mmCIF file of C-alpha atoms in Angstrom:
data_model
loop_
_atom_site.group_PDB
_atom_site.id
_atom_site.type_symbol
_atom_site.label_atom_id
_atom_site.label_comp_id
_atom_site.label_asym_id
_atom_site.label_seq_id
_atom_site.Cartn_x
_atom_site.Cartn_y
_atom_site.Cartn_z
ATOM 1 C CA UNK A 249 102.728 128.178 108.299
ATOM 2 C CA UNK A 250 101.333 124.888 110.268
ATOM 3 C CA UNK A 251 100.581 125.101 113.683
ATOM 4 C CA UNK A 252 101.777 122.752 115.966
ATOM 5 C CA UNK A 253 100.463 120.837 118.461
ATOM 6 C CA UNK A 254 102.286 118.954 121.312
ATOM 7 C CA UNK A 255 100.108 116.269 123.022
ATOM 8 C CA UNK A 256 99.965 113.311 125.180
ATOM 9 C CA UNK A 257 100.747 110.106 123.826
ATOM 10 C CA UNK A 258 97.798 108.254 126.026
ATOM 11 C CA UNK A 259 95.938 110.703 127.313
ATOM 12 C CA UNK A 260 95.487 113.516 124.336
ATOM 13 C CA UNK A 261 94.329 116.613 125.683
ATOM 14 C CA UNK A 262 90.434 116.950 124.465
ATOM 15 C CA UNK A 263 91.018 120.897 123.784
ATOM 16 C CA UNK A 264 94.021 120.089 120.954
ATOM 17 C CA UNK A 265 92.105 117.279 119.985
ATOM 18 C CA UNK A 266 89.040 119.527 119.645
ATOM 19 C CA UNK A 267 91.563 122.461 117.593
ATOM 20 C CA UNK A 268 93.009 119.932 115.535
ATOM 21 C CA UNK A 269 89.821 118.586 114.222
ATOM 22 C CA UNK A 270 87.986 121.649 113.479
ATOM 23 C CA UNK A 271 91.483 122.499 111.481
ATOM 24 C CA UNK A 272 90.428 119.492 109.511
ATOM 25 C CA UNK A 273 86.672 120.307 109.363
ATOM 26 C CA UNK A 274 87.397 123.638 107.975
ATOM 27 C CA UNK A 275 89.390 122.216 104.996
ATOM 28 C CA UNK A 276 92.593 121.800 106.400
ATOM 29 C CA UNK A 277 95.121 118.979 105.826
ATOM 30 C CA UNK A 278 97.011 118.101 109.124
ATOM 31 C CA UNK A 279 99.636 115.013 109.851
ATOM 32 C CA UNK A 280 98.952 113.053 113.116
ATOM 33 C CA UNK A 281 100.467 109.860 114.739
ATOM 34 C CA UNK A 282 99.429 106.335 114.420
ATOM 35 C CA UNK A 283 100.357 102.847 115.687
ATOM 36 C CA UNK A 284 103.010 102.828 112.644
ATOM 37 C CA UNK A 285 104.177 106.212 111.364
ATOM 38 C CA UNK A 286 102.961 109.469 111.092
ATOM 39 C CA UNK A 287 100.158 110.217 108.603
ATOM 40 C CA UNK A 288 98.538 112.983 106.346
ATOM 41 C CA UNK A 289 94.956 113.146 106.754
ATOM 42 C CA UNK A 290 91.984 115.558 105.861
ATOM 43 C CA UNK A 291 88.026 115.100 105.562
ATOM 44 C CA UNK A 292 86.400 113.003 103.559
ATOM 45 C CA UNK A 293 85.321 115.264 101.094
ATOM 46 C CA UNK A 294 87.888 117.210 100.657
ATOM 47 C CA UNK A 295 89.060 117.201 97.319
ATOM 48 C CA UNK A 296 91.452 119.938 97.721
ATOM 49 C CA UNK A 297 93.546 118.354 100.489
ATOM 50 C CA UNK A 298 93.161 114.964 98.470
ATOM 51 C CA UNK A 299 95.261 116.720 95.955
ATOM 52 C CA UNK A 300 97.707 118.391 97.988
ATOM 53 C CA UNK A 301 98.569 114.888 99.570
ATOM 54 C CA UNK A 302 99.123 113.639 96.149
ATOM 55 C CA UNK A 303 101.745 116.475 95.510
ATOM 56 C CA UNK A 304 103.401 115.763 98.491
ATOM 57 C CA UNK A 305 103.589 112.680 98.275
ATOM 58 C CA UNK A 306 103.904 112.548 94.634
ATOM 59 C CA UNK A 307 101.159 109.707 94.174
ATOM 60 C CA UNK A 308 99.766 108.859 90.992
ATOM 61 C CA UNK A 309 96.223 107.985 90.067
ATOM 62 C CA UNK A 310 96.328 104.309 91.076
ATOM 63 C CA UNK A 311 97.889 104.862 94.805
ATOM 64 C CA UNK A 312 95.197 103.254 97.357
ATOM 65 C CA UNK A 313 94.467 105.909 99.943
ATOM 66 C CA UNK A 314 93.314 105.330 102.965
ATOM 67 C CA UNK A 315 89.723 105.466 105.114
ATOM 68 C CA UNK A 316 91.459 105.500 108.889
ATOM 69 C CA UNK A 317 88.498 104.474 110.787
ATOM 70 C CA UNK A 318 87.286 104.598 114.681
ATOM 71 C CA UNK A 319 85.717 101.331 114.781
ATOM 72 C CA UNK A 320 84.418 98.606 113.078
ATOM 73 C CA UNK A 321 80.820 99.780 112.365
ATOM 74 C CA UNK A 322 82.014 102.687 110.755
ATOM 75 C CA UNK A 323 84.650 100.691 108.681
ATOM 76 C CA UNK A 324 81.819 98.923 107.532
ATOM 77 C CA UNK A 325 80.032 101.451 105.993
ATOM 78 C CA UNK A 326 82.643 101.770 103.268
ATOM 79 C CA UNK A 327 83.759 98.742 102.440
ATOM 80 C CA UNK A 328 82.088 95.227 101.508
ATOM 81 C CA UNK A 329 83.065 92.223 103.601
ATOM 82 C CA UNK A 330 81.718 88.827 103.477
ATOM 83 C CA UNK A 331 81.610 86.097 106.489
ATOM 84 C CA UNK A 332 84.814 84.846 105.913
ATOM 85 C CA UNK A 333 86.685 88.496 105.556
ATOM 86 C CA UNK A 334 84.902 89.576 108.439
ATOM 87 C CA UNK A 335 86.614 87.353 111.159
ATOM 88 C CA UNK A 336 89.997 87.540 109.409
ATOM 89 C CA UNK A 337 89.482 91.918 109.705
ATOM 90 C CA UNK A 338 87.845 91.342 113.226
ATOM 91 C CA UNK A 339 90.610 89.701 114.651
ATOM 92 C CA UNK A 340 93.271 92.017 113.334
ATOM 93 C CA UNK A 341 91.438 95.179 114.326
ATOM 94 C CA UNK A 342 92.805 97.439 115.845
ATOM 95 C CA UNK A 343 96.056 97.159 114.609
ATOM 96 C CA UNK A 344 99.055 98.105 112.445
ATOM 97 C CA UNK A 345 97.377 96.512 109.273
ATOM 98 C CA UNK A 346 95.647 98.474 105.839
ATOM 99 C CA UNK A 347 92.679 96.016 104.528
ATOM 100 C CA UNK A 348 92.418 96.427 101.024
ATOM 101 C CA UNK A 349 88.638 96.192 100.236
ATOM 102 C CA UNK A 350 85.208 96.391 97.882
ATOM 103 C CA UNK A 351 84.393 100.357 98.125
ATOM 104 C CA UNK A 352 80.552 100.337 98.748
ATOM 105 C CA UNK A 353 78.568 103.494 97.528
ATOM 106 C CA UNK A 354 79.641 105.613 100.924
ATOM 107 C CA UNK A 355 83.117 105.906 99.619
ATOM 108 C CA UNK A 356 84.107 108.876 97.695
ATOM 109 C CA UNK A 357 84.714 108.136 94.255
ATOM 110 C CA UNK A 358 87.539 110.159 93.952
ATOM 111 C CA UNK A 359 89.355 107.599 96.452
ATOM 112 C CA UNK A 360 88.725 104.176 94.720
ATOM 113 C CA UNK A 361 91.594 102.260 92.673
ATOM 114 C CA UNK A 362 90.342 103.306 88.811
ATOM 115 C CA UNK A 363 90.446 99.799 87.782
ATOM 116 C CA UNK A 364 89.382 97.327 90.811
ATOM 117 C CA UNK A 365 86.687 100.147 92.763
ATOM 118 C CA UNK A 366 88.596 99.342 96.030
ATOM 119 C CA UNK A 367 89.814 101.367 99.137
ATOM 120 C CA UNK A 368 92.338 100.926 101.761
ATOM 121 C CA UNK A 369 90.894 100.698 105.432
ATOM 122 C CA UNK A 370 92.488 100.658 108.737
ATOM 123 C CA UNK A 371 91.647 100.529 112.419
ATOM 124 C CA UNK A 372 94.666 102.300 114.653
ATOM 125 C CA UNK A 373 95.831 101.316 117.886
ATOM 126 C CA UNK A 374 96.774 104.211 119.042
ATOM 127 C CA UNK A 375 95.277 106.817 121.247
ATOM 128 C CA UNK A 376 95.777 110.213 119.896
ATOM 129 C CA UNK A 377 94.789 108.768 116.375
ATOM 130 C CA UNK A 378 91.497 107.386 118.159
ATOM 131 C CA UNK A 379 90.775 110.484 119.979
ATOM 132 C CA UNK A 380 90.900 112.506 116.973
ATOM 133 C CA UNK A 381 88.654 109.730 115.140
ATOM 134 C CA UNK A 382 85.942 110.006 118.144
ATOM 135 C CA UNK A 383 85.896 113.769 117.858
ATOM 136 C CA UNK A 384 85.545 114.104 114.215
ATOM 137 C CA UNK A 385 83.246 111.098 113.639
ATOM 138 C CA UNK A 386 83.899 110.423 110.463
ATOM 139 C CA UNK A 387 86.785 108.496 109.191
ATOM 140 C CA UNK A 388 89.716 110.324 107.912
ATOM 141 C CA UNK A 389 91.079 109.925 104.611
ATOM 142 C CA UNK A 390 94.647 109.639 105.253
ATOM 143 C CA UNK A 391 98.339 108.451 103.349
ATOM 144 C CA UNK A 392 101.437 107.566 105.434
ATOM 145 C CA UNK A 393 104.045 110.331 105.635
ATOM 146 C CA UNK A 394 106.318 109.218 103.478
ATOM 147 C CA UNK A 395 108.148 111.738 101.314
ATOM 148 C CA UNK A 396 109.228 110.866 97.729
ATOM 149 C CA UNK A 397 112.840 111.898 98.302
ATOM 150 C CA UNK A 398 113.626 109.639 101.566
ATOM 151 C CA UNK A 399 113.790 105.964 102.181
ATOM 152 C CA UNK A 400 112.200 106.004 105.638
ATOM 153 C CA UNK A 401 109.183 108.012 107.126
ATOM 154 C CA UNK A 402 109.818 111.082 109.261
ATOM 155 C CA UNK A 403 109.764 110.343 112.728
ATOM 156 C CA UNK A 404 110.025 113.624 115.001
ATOM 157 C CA UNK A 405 107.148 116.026 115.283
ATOM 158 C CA UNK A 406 109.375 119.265 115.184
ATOM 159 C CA UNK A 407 111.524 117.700 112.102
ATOM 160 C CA UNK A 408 108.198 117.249 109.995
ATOM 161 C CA UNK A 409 106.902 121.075 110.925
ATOM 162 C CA UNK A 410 110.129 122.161 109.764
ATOM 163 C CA UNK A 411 110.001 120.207 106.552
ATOM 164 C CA UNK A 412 106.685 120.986 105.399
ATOM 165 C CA UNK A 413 105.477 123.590 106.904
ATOM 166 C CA UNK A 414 104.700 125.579 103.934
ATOM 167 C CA UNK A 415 102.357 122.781 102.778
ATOM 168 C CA UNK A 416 100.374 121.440 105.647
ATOM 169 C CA UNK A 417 98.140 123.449 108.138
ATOM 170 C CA UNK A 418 98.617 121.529 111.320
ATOM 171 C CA UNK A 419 100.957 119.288 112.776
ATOM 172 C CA UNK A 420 99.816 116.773 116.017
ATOM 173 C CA UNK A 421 102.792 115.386 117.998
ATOM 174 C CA UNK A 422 102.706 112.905 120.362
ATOM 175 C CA UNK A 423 106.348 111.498 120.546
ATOM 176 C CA UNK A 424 107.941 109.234 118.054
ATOM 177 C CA UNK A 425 105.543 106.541 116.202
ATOM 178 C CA UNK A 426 108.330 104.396 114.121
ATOM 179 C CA UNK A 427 109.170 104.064 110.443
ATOM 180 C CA UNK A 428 107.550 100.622 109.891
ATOM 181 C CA UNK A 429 103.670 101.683 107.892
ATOM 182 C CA UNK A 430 101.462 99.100 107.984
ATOM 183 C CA UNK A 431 101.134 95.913 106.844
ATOM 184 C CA UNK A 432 98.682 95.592 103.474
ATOM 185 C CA UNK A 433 96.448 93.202 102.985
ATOM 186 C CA UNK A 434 94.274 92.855 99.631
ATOM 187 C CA UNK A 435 91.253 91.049 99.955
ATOM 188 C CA UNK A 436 89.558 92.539 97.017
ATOM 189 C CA UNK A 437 89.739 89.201 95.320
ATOM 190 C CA UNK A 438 88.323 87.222 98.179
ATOM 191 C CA UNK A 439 91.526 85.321 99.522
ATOM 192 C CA UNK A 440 94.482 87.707 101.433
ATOM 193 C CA UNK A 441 97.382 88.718 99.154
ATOM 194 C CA UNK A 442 99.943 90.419 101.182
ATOM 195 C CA UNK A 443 100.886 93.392 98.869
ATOM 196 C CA UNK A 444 103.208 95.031 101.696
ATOM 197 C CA UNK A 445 104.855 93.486 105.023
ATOM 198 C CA UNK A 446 105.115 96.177 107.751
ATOM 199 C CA UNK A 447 104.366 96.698 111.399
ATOM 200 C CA UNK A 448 102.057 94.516 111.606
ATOM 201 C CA UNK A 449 102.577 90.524 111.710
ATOM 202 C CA UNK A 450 101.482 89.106 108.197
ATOM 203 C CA UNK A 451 101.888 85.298 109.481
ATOM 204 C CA UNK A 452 98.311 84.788 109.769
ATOM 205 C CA UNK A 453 97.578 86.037 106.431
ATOM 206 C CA UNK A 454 99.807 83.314 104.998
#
């Protein structure tokens, strides 16, 4: 049964924050908010929750998951970007966008696209999702909550707990993030291919 956690949208309480990432630490697989739907997320290394959000979500092998990271320097660590990515990424972070992007030896293995050794990266703009970030240090490796069987992400906290509450430990609630995921830009090949629109605007990748 998932515990659930009600906190505030701008100013997360530091003691939920603190419960919900040792949840995560200890091998647990939570869903949180984020500047465009909620999200599943566990630790890096977990290769048990990697596998219980591919039965949820019913992904197959070449699903890009994603590295939600705090910051730039730590986005860095996992992914390769040249000059001319950088200030393209730079200027969109933080933001409502998934960069698509070479997986450098810090990524798990276990994450990259079989074929092109890529990973999806994102920076969110939203607090809760930040908070949680700062206190685990470490990027989470997260999928948007979006459930095989239904056209449009879940939206209310209480809604998801009841829904899967039998397959998720933990469930962080801050209020209603939207249905639009984000927008997904692959720029694996050098030049941006929009592969997704969403939340966030793709005019300047055009």
């Amino acid at each position: 049964m998932a515990k659930y956690f009600d906190v505030h949208p701008e100013n997360p309480q530091p003691r939920i924050i603190g419960q919900v990432a040792e949840i995560i630490r200890g091998g647990g697989l939570v869903i949180y908010p984020t500047d465009s739907c909620f999200a599943l997320g566990c630790q890096l290394g977990n290769r048990e929750g990697l596998d219980r959000i591919r039965s949820i979500r019913r992904l197959d092998d070449r699903h890009h998951f994603t590295l939600m990271c705090q910051d730039f320097a730590q986005l860095g660590h996992f992914v390769h970007i040249d000059n001319s990515v950088f200030r393209t990424v730079k200027a969109s972070t933080p933001g409502s966008y998934t960069f698509i992007l070479p997986a450098t030896k810090e990524a798990p293995r276990r994450l990259l696209h079989p074929k092109k050794k890529t990973v999806g990266v994102r920076i969110p703009d939203h607090a809760v999702a930040q908070a949680l970030l700062a206190e685990l240090g470490e990027p989470l490796l997260s999928s948007t909550l979006l459930l095989p069987d239904q056209d449009k992400p879940l939206t209310q906290g209480w809604e998801i707990k009841d829904e899967l509450d039998h397959v998720v430990d933990a469930v962080l609630d801050s209020g209603d993030c939207g249905v639009e995921p984000t927008t997904v830009i692959d720029f694996s090949q050098g030049e941006p291919e929009i592969v997704r629109r969403g939340a966030g605007d793709p005019s300047r990748f055009e």
